[in-house]
PDB file of C-alpha atoms in Angstrom:
ATOM      1  CA  MET A 509      41.451 304.448 112.017  1.00 52.00           C
ATOM      2  CA  GLY A 510      43.087 306.699 109.444  1.00 76.00           C
ATOM      3  CA  LYS A 511      40.923 309.152 107.557  1.00 91.00           C
ATOM      4  CA  PRO A 512      37.234 308.991 108.477  1.00 95.00           C
ATOM      5  CA  PRO A 513      34.375 307.853 106.249  1.00 97.00           C
ATOM      6  CA  ASN A 514      32.667 310.251 103.852  1.00 97.00           C
ATOM      7  CA  LEU A 515      29.141 311.446 104.641  1.00 98.00           C
ATOM      8  CA  TYR A 516      26.953 312.849 101.866  1.00 98.00           C
ATOM      9  CA  ALA A 517      23.468 314.174 102.662  1.00 97.00           C
ATOM     10  CA  PHE A 518      20.892 315.165 100.051  1.00 96.00           C
ATOM     11  CA  GLY A 519      17.655 317.104 100.295  1.00 95.00           C
ATOM     12  CA  GLU A 520      15.736 314.594  98.189  1.00 95.00           C
ATOM     13  CA  ILE A 521      16.013 310.995  97.022  1.00 95.00           C
ATOM     14  CA  ASP A 522      16.435 311.934  93.346  1.00 95.00           C
ATOM     15  CA  ALA A 523      19.563 313.936  94.175  1.00 95.00           C
ATOM     16  CA  LEU A 524      20.870 311.066  96.296  1.00 96.00           C
ATOM     17  CA  ALA A 525      20.250 308.591  93.453  1.00 96.00           C
ATOM     18  CA  SER A 526      22.009 310.851  90.939  1.00 95.00           C
ATOM     19  CA  SER A 527      25.098 311.136  93.137  1.00 96.00           C
ATOM     20  CA  LEU A 528      25.022 307.409  93.896  1.00 97.00           C
ATOM     21  CA  ARG A 529      24.998 306.739  90.142  1.00 97.00           C
ATOM     22  CA  THR A 530      28.127 308.859  89.698  1.00 97.00           C
ATOM     23  CA  TYR A 531      29.824 307.032  92.567  1.00 98.00           C
ATOM     24  CA  VAL A 532      28.865 303.534  91.375  1.00 98.00           C
ATOM     25  CA  LEU A 533      30.041 304.299  87.840  1.00 98.00           C
ATOM     26  CA  GLN A 534      33.353 305.612  89.165  1.00 98.00           C
ATOM     27  CA  CYS A 535      33.728 302.271  90.955  1.00 98.00           C
ATOM     28  CA  GLN A 536      32.601 300.383  87.826  1.00 98.00           C
ATOM     29  CA  ASN A 537      35.124 302.097  85.583  1.00 97.00           C
ATOM     30  CA  ALA A 538      37.928 301.631  88.112  1.00 98.00           C
ATOM     31  CA  GLY A 539      37.048 297.923  88.235  1.00 98.00           C
ATOM     32  CA  PHE A 540      37.179 297.715  84.453  1.00 98.00           C
ATOM     33  CA  GLU A 541      40.637 299.295  84.500  1.00 97.00           C
ATOM     34  CA  ARG A 542      41.845 296.879  87.170  1.00 95.00           C
ATOM     35  CA  HIS A 543      40.557 293.587  85.799  1.00 94.00           C
ATOM     36  CA  GLY A 544      38.040 294.133  83.019  1.00 96.00           C
ATOM     37  CA  VAL A 545      34.976 293.401  85.193  1.00 97.00           C
ATOM     38  CA  PHE A 546      33.030 295.013  88.027  1.00 98.00           C
ATOM     39  CA  LYS A 547      32.448 292.829  91.076  1.00 98.00           C
ATOM     40  CA  VAL A 548      29.797 294.265  93.360  1.00 98.00           C
ATOM     41  CA  ALA A 549      28.001 292.918  96.426  1.00 98.00           C
ATOM     42  CA  VAL A 550      24.490 294.193  97.125  1.00 98.00           C
ATOM     43  CA  SER A 551      22.353 294.054 100.255  1.00 97.00           C
ATOM     44  CA  GLY A 552      18.571 294.349 100.609  1.00 94.00           C
ATOM     45  CA  GLY A 553      16.182 296.698 102.388  1.00 92.00           C
ATOM     46  CA  SER A 554      15.518 300.020 100.650  1.00 92.00           C
ATOM     47  CA  LEU A 555      18.816 299.858  98.743  1.00 95.00           C
ATOM     48  CA  PRO A 556      17.638 298.030  95.575  1.00 96.00           C
ATOM     49  CA  GLN A 557      14.898 300.579  94.927  1.00 96.00           C
ATOM     50  CA  ILE A 558      17.328 303.505  95.135  1.00 97.00           C
ATOM     51  CA  LEU A 559      19.884 301.560  93.103  1.00 97.00           C
ATOM     52  CA  GLY A 560      17.300 301.013  90.370  1.00 97.00           C
ATOM     53  CA  LYS A 561      16.504 304.731  90.358  1.00 96.00           C
ATOM     54  CA  ALA A 562      20.227 305.494  90.115  1.00 97.00           C
ATOM     55  CA  LEU A 563      21.197 303.098  87.345  1.00 97.00           C
ATOM     56  CA  LEU A 564      18.246 302.735  85.000  1.00 95.00           C
ATOM     57  CA  HIS A 565      18.063 306.176  83.409  1.00 85.00           C
ATOM     58  CA  PRO A 566      19.983 306.554  80.116  1.00 82.00           C
ATOM     59  CA  GLY A 567      22.773 308.873  81.240  1.00 86.00           C
ATOM     60  CA  ASN A 568      24.486 311.568  79.189  1.00 89.00           C
ATOM     61  CA  GLY A 569      26.110 309.323  76.593  1.00 88.00           C
ATOM     62  CA  THR A 570      29.683 309.587  77.839  1.00 92.00           C
ATOM     63  CA  ILE A 571      31.758 306.544  78.750  1.00 88.00           C
ATOM     64  CA  GLU A 572      31.985 307.856  82.304  1.00 92.00           C
ATOM     65  CA  ASP A 573      28.181 307.868  82.600  1.00 95.00           C
ATOM     66  CA  THR A 574      27.445 304.548  80.894  1.00 94.00           C
ATOM     67  CA  VAL A 575      26.389 301.459  82.845  1.00 96.00           C
ATOM     68  CA  ASP A 576      27.992 298.456  81.144  1.00 95.00           C
ATOM     69  CA  PHE A 577      26.029 295.640  82.783  1.00 97.00           C
ATOM     70  CA  GLN A 578      27.634 293.012  80.551  1.00 97.00           C
ATOM     71  CA  LYS A 579      30.824 293.287  82.628  1.00 98.00           C
ATOM     72  CA  TRP A 580      29.067 293.294  86.014  1.00 98.00           C
ATOM     73  CA  GLU A 581      29.195 290.380  88.447  1.00 98.00           C
ATOM     74  CA  ILE A 582      26.553 290.865  91.133  1.00 98.00           C
ATOM     75  CA  PHE A 583      26.804 288.998  94.428  1.00 98.00           C
ATOM     76  CA  PHE A 584      24.668 289.242  97.543  1.00 98.00           C
ATOM     77  CA  ALA A 585      26.168 290.694 100.713  1.00 98.00           C
ATOM     78  CA  ASP A 586      23.635 288.641 102.612  1.00 98.00           C
ATOM     79  CA  GLU A 587      20.647 286.480 101.830  1.00 98.00           C
ATOM     80  CA  ARG A 588      17.809 284.825 103.674  1.00 98.00           C
ATOM     81  CA  ALA A 589      17.297 281.043 103.552  1.00 98.00           C
ATOM     82  CA  VAL A 590      14.051 281.339 101.600  1.00 98.00           C
ATOM     83  CA  PRO A 591      13.010 280.544  98.000  1.00 97.00           C
ATOM     84  CA  LEU A 592      14.141 283.109  95.427  1.00 98.00           C
ATOM     85  CA  ASP A 593      10.533 284.198  94.823  1.00 97.00           C
ATOM     86  CA  HIS A 594       9.797 284.649  98.537  1.00 97.00           C
ATOM     87  CA  GLY A 595       8.964 288.102  99.884  1.00 96.00           C
ATOM     88  CA  ASP A 596      12.001 288.017 102.201  1.00 96.00           C
ATOM     89  CA  SER A 597      14.476 287.220  99.411  1.00 97.00           C
ATOM     90  CA  ASN A 598      17.068 289.899  98.678  1.00 98.00           C
ATOM     91  CA  TYR A 599      17.418 288.396  95.202  1.00 98.00           C
ATOM     92  CA  LYS A 600      13.690 288.882  94.557  1.00 98.00           C
ATOM     93  CA  LEU A 601      13.950 292.493  95.704  1.00 97.00           C
ATOM     94  CA  LEU A 602      16.887 293.251  93.427  1.00 98.00           C
ATOM     95  CA  LYS A 603      15.209 291.393  90.553  1.00 98.00           C
ATOM     96  CA  GLU A 604      12.048 293.476  90.846  1.00 98.00           C
ATOM     97  CA  GLU A 605      13.733 296.839  91.386  1.00 97.00           C
ATOM     98  CA  LEU A 606      16.676 296.527  88.984  1.00 97.00           C
ATOM     99  CA  LEU A 607      17.295 293.287  87.101  1.00 97.00           C
ATOM    100  CA  ASP A 608      13.850 292.969  85.509  1.00 97.00           C
ATOM    101  CA  LYS A 609      14.019 296.596  84.379  1.00 96.00           C
ATOM    102  CA  ILE A 610      17.286 296.305  82.461  1.00 96.00           C
ATOM    103  CA  PRO A 611      16.263 296.488  78.768  1.00 92.00           C
ATOM    104  CA  LYS A 612      15.862 293.013  77.304  1.00 91.00           C
ATOM    105  CA  GLY A 613      18.082 292.278  74.357  1.00 88.00           C
ATOM    106  CA  GLY A 614      20.809 294.501  75.752  1.00 86.00           C
ATOM    107  CA  PRO A 615      23.795 293.664  77.945  1.00 89.00           C
ATOM    108  CA  GLN A 616      22.849 291.757  81.115  1.00 96.00           C
ATOM    109  CA  PRO A 617      24.875 291.336  84.298  1.00 98.00           C
ATOM    110  CA  THR A 618      26.060 288.023  85.675  1.00 98.00           C
ATOM    111  CA  VAL A 619      24.097 287.460  88.875  1.00 98.00           C
ATOM    112  CA  HIS A 620      25.005 284.997  91.626  1.00 98.00           C
ATOM    113  CA  PRO A 621      21.958 284.041  93.743  1.00 98.00           C
ATOM    114  CA  VAL A 622      22.163 281.460  96.517  1.00 97.00           C
ATOM    115  CA  ASP A 623      21.555 277.782  95.766  1.00 96.00           C
ATOM    116  CA  VAL A 624      18.056 277.137  97.104  1.00 96.00           C
ATOM    117  CA  LYS A 625      18.535 273.400  97.366  1.00 97.00           C
ATOM    118  CA  TRP A 626      20.282 274.104 100.681  1.00 97.00           C
ATOM    119  CA  LEU A 627      17.399 275.984 102.331  1.00 96.00           C
ATOM    120  CA  ASP A 628      17.277 273.402 105.128  1.00 95.00           C
ATOM    121  CA  ASN A 629      21.040 273.459 105.713  1.00 97.00           C
ATOM    122  CA  VAL A 630      22.113 277.063 106.062  1.00 98.00           C
ATOM    123  CA  GLN A 631      25.747 276.181 106.849  1.00 98.00           C
ATOM    124  CA  GLU A 632      25.964 274.247 103.582  1.00 98.00           C
ATOM    125  CA  MET A 633      24.317 277.195 101.813  1.00 98.00           C
ATOM    126  CA  ALA A 634      27.043 279.462 103.196  1.00 98.00           C
ATOM    127  CA  ASP A 635      29.780 277.000 102.206  1.00 97.00           C
ATOM    128  CA  GLN A 636      28.375 276.710  98.692  1.00 97.00           C
ATOM    129  CA  TYR A 637      28.173 280.482  98.305  1.00 98.00           C
ATOM    130  CA  GLN A 638      31.762 280.748  99.477  1.00 96.00           C
ATOM    131  CA  GLU A 639      32.649 278.291  96.687  1.00 95.00           C
ATOM    132  CA  VAL A 640      30.957 280.662  94.219  1.00 96.00           C
ATOM    133  CA  LEU A 641      33.159 283.483  95.512  1.00 96.00           C
ATOM    134  CA  MET A 642      36.262 281.315  95.323  1.00 94.00           C
ATOM    135  CA  ARG A 643      35.572 280.437  91.694  1.00 94.00           C
ATOM    136  CA  SER A 644      35.239 284.118  90.844  1.00 94.00           C
ATOM    137  CA  PHE A 645      37.958 285.670  92.991  1.00 93.00           C
ATOM    138  CA  ALA A 646      40.517 282.880  93.280  1.00 82.00           C
ATOM    139  CA  ALA A 647      40.270 281.182  89.894  1.00 66.00           C
ATOM    140  CA  LYS A 648      43.789 282.233  88.863  1.00 55.00           C
ATOM    141  CA  ASP A 649      45.570 282.935  92.119  1.00 61.00           C
ATOM    142  CA  SER A 650      45.304 281.826  95.700  1.00 68.00           C
ATOM    143  CA  VAL A 651      43.762 284.706  97.632  1.00 77.00           C
ATOM    144  CA  LYS A 652      43.247 285.094 101.347  1.00 88.00           C
ATOM    145  CA  ILE A 653      40.098 287.162 100.997  1.00 93.00           C
ATOM    146  CA  PRO A 654      37.915 288.362  98.110  1.00 95.00           C
ATOM    147  CA  ILE A 655      38.304 292.042  97.278  1.00 96.00           C
ATOM    148  CA  PHE A 656      35.065 293.469  95.912  1.00 98.00           C
ATOM    149  CA  ASP A 657      35.239 296.557  93.724  1.00 98.00           C
ATOM    150  CA  LEU A 658      32.222 297.843  95.636  1.00 98.00           C
ATOM    151  CA  LEU A 659      29.889 296.736  98.412  1.00 98.00           C
ATOM    152  CA  LEU A 660      26.495 298.444  98.552  1.00 98.00           C
ATOM    153  CA  LEU A 661      25.032 298.131 102.027  1.00 98.00           C
ATOM    154  CA  GLY A 662      22.149 299.233 104.196  1.00 97.00           C
ATOM    155  CA  CYS A 663      21.982 300.164 107.863  1.00 97.00           C
ATOM    156  CA  GLY A 664      19.353 298.696 110.162  1.00 96.00           C
ATOM    157  CA  PRO A 665      17.766 300.653 113.028  1.00 96.00           C
ATOM    158  CA  ASP A 666      19.944 298.650 115.435  1.00 97.00           C
ATOM    159  CA  GLY A 667      23.129 299.379 113.485  1.00 98.00           C
ATOM    160  CA  HIS A 668      23.297 296.005 111.735  1.00 98.00           C
ATOM    161  CA  THR A 669      24.495 295.643 108.163  1.00 98.00           C
ATOM    162  CA  CYS A 670      24.393 292.600 105.890  1.00 98.00           C
ATOM    163  CA  SER A 671      23.257 289.974 108.412  1.00 97.00           C
ATOM    164  CA  LEU A 672      25.881 291.044 110.931  1.00 98.00           C
ATOM    165  CA  PHE A 673      24.033 292.014 114.112  1.00 97.00           C
ATOM    166  CA  PRO A 674      25.177 293.888 117.242  1.00 97.00           C
ATOM    167  CA  ASN A 675      26.992 291.743 119.824  1.00 96.00           C
ATOM    168  CA  HIS A 676      26.598 288.619 117.686  1.00 96.00           C
ATOM    169  CA  GLU A 677      29.384 286.040 117.627  1.00 95.00           C
ATOM    170  CA  LEU A 678      29.626 286.312 113.822  1.00 95.00           C
ATOM    171  CA  LEU A 679      31.290 289.700 114.248  1.00 96.00           C
ATOM    172  CA  ARG A 680      34.353 287.749 115.438  1.00 96.00           C
ATOM    173  CA  GLU A 681      34.410 285.398 112.431  1.00 96.00           C
ATOM    174  CA  ALA A 682      37.888 285.815 110.966  1.00 92.00           C
ATOM    175  CA  ASN A 683      38.324 282.924 108.534  1.00 93.00           C
ATOM    176  CA  ALA A 684      35.137 282.270 106.583  1.00 95.00           C
ATOM    177  CA  TRP A 685      34.271 284.469 103.623  1.00 96.00           C
ATOM    178  CA  VAL A 686      30.593 283.604 103.962  1.00 97.00           C
ATOM    179  CA  ALA A 687      29.030 282.727 107.316  1.00 98.00           C
ATOM    180  CA  ALA A 688      25.754 281.110 108.325  1.00 98.00           C
ATOM    181  CA  ILE A 689      23.418 282.557 110.939  1.00 97.00           C
ATOM    182  CA  GLU A 690      20.523 280.556 112.369  1.00 96.00           C
ATOM    183  CA  ASP A 691      19.420 282.921 115.140  1.00 94.00           C
ATOM    184  CA  SER A 692      18.998 286.267 113.422  1.00 95.00           C
ATOM    185  CA  PRO A 693      17.356 288.776 115.803  1.00 94.00           C
ATOM    186  CA  LYS A 694      15.364 289.955 112.788  1.00 93.00           C
ATOM    187  CA  PRO A 695      13.207 287.395 110.940  1.00 94.00           C
ATOM    188  CA  PRO A 696      13.697 285.219 109.056  1.00 96.00           C
ATOM    189  CA  PRO A 697      16.200 283.629 111.469  1.00 96.00           C
ATOM    190  CA  LYS A 698      18.218 281.594 108.937  1.00 97.00           C
ATOM    191  CA  ARG A 699      20.520 283.575 106.660  1.00 98.00           C
ATOM    192  CA  ILE A 700      23.964 283.734 105.153  1.00 98.00           C
ATOM    193  CA  THR A 701      26.181 286.805 105.176  1.00 98.00           C
ATOM    194  CA  LEU A 702      29.568 288.017 104.054  1.00 98.00           C
ATOM    195  CA  SER A 703      31.884 288.103 107.046  1.00 98.00           C
ATOM    196  CA  LEU A 704      33.106 291.391 108.482  1.00 98.00           C
ATOM    197  CA  PRO A 705      36.669 291.037 107.085  1.00 97.00           C
ATOM    198  CA  VAL A 706      35.281 290.569 103.561  1.00 97.00           C
ATOM    199  CA  VAL A 707      33.129 293.677 103.941  1.00 98.00           C
ATOM    200  CA  THR A 708      35.924 295.855 105.302  1.00 98.00           C
ATOM    201  CA  HIS A 709      38.391 294.766 102.595  1.00 97.00           C
ATOM    202  CA  GLY A 710      36.252 296.140  99.780  1.00 98.00           C
ATOM    203  CA  ILE A 711      37.975 298.680  97.558  1.00 98.00           C
ATOM    204  CA  LYS A 712      34.941 300.897  98.055  1.00 98.00           C
ATOM    205  CA  ILE A 713      32.073 300.472 100.541  1.00 98.00           C
ATOM    206  CA  ALA A 714      28.852 302.488 100.375  1.00 98.00           C
ATOM    207  CA  PHE A 715      25.978 302.700 102.833  1.00 98.00           C
ATOM    208  CA  VAL A 716      22.596 304.027 101.748  1.00 98.00           C
ATOM    209  CA  ALA A 717      20.359 305.184 104.601  1.00 97.00           C
ATOM    210  CA  THR A 718      17.240 307.298 104.234  1.00 97.00           C
ATOM    211  CA  GLY A 719      14.342 308.547 106.306  1.00 96.00           C
ATOM    212  CA  GLU A 720      13.914 310.136 109.713  1.00 96.00           C
ATOM    213  CA  GLY A 721      13.718 306.666 111.259  1.00 96.00           C
ATOM    214  CA  LYS A 722      17.493 306.355 110.749  1.00 97.00           C
ATOM    215  CA  LYS A 723      18.527 309.584 112.483  1.00 97.00           C
ATOM    216  CA  ASN A 724      19.044 308.112 115.975  1.00 98.00           C
ATOM    217  CA  ILE A 725      21.136 305.159 114.850  1.00 98.00           C
ATOM    218  CA  LEU A 726      23.207 307.292 112.458  1.00 98.00           C
ATOM    219  CA  LYS A 727      23.928 309.735 115.273  1.00 98.00           C
ATOM    220  CA  GLU A 728      25.055 306.815 117.440  1.00 98.00           C
ATOM    221  CA  ILE A 729      27.211 305.285 114.685  1.00 98.00           C
ATOM    222  CA  LEU A 730      28.797 308.527 113.499  1.00 98.00           C
ATOM    223  CA  ASP A 731      28.943 310.647 116.658  1.00 98.00           C
ATOM    224  CA  THR A 732      29.553 308.317 119.625  1.00 97.00           C
ATOM    225  CA  ASP A 733      32.290 305.990 120.835  1.00 96.00           C
ATOM    226  CA  GLU A 734      29.668 303.351 121.599  1.00 96.00           C
ATOM    227  CA  GLY A 735      28.546 303.396 117.972  1.00 97.00           C
ATOM    228  CA  ARG A 736      31.974 302.259 116.833  1.00 96.00           C
ATOM    229  CA  SER A 737      31.268 298.758 118.163  1.00 97.00           C
ATOM    230  CA  LEU A 738      28.044 298.389 116.186  1.00 98.00           C
ATOM    231  CA  PRO A 739      28.391 296.460 112.910  1.00 98.00           C
ATOM    232  CA  CYS A 740      28.110 299.622 110.780  1.00 98.00           C
ATOM    233  CA  GLY A 741      30.595 301.321 113.075  1.00 98.00           C
ATOM    234  CA  LEU A 742      33.016 298.419 112.702  1.00 98.00           C
ATOM    235  CA  VAL A 743      32.798 298.806 108.932  1.00 98.00           C
ATOM    236  CA  ASN A 744      33.561 302.509 109.328  1.00 98.00           C
ATOM    237  CA  GLU A 745      36.542 301.652 111.522  1.00 97.00           C
ATOM    238  CA  GLY A 746      37.862 298.982 109.165  1.00 97.00           C
ATOM    239  CA  GLY A 747      37.216 300.832 105.939  1.00 97.00           C
ATOM    240  CA  GLY A 748      37.947 304.445 106.896  1.00 97.00           C
ATOM    241  CA  GLU A 749      37.957 306.754 103.891  1.00 97.00           C
ATOM    242  CA  ARG A 750      36.996 303.856 101.585  1.00 98.00           C
ATOM    243  CA  VAL A 751      33.532 304.058 103.191  1.00 98.00           C
ATOM    244  CA  SER A 752      30.914 306.535 101.954  1.00 98.00           C
ATOM    245  CA  TRP A 753      27.453 307.166 103.419  1.00 98.00           C
ATOM    246  CA  PHE A 754      24.700 308.337 101.073  1.00 98.00           C
ATOM    247  CA  THR A 755      21.796 309.708 103.101  1.00 97.00           C
ATOM    248  CA  ASP A 756      18.881 312.071 102.782  1.00 97.00           C
ATOM    249  CA  SER A 757      18.692 315.077 105.079  1.00 96.00           C
ATOM    250  CA  GLN A 758      16.021 313.400 107.231  1.00 97.00           C
ATOM    251  CA  ALA A 759      18.361 310.566 108.182  1.00 97.00           C
ATOM    252  CA  VAL A 760      21.041 312.896 109.544  1.00 97.00           C
ATOM    253  CA  ILE A 761      18.899 315.307 111.586  1.00 97.00           C
ATOM    254  CA  GLY A 762      20.956 316.046 114.696  1.00 97.00           C
ATOM    255  CA  VAL A 763      24.069 314.261 113.410  1.00 97.00           C
ATOM    256  CA  GLY A 764      27.211 316.265 114.082  1.00 96.00           C
ATOM    257  CA  PHE A 765      29.579 314.252 111.862  1.00 97.00           C
ATOM    258  CA  PRO A 766      30.897 316.572 109.099  1.00 96.00           C
ATOM    259  CA  ARG A 767      29.311 316.243 105.681  1.00 95.00           C
ATOM    260  CA  ARG A 768      31.155 316.278 102.393  1.00 92.00           C
ATOM    261  CA  GLY A 769      29.967 318.756  99.796  1.00 81.00           C
ATOM    262  CA  SER A 770      30.365 316.554  96.722  1.00 79.00           C
ATOM    263  CA  LEU A 771      32.042 313.386  95.455  1.00 79.00           C
TER     264      LEU A 771
END
């Protein structure tokens, strides 16, 4: 690995959300400069709530601090094979915490949920979602892998991210952009997920992890050799300085990894 990931720790969630807003908008504006749109993949867990807190306040009126949802394409880093209104749906979570709160009548993002007609065939669901990615990322040119402007991820207490779990065979998936999993250690068992190469090829990759319940796994991921083989650790290894961790102070109690002062 070249330069290590960036670790930012904040005393309170509001400060974390404010810094995350700055970071996301830097990624948004860089995406606009590159190709006129902002392609972002979002995971579930506590992330959508913090993302809503970060993005929904008005800002200071400058271009740098303006969320231009009209040019956003939102994908899901992973999704559960459940209806879109089900309590386990990452789409439902993002809809409630962010999408439904974007002012009606104003610019709206393009959102790419899974196709629920394939709930009983999770491999087909994964294949169909990969087709969605191909239409967006490879419409003009043949590309080997989709390059997201930003991936916004969580970290499970076992070190999993997306639906990539420790010691699971999917960590070795090298060809598919989107993979199916039917034996998730965490319910529900049937899911789809971006593959590890897609995650690590993102231009920017951000983890959001909060609460004292995360301190042991963050210490393992950031401070130990063993943690490098966990899914979050593999993202750190593959992404290096393109990876940033946004945490509260409770989540990094006892973590020795050096913190960055500011973005």
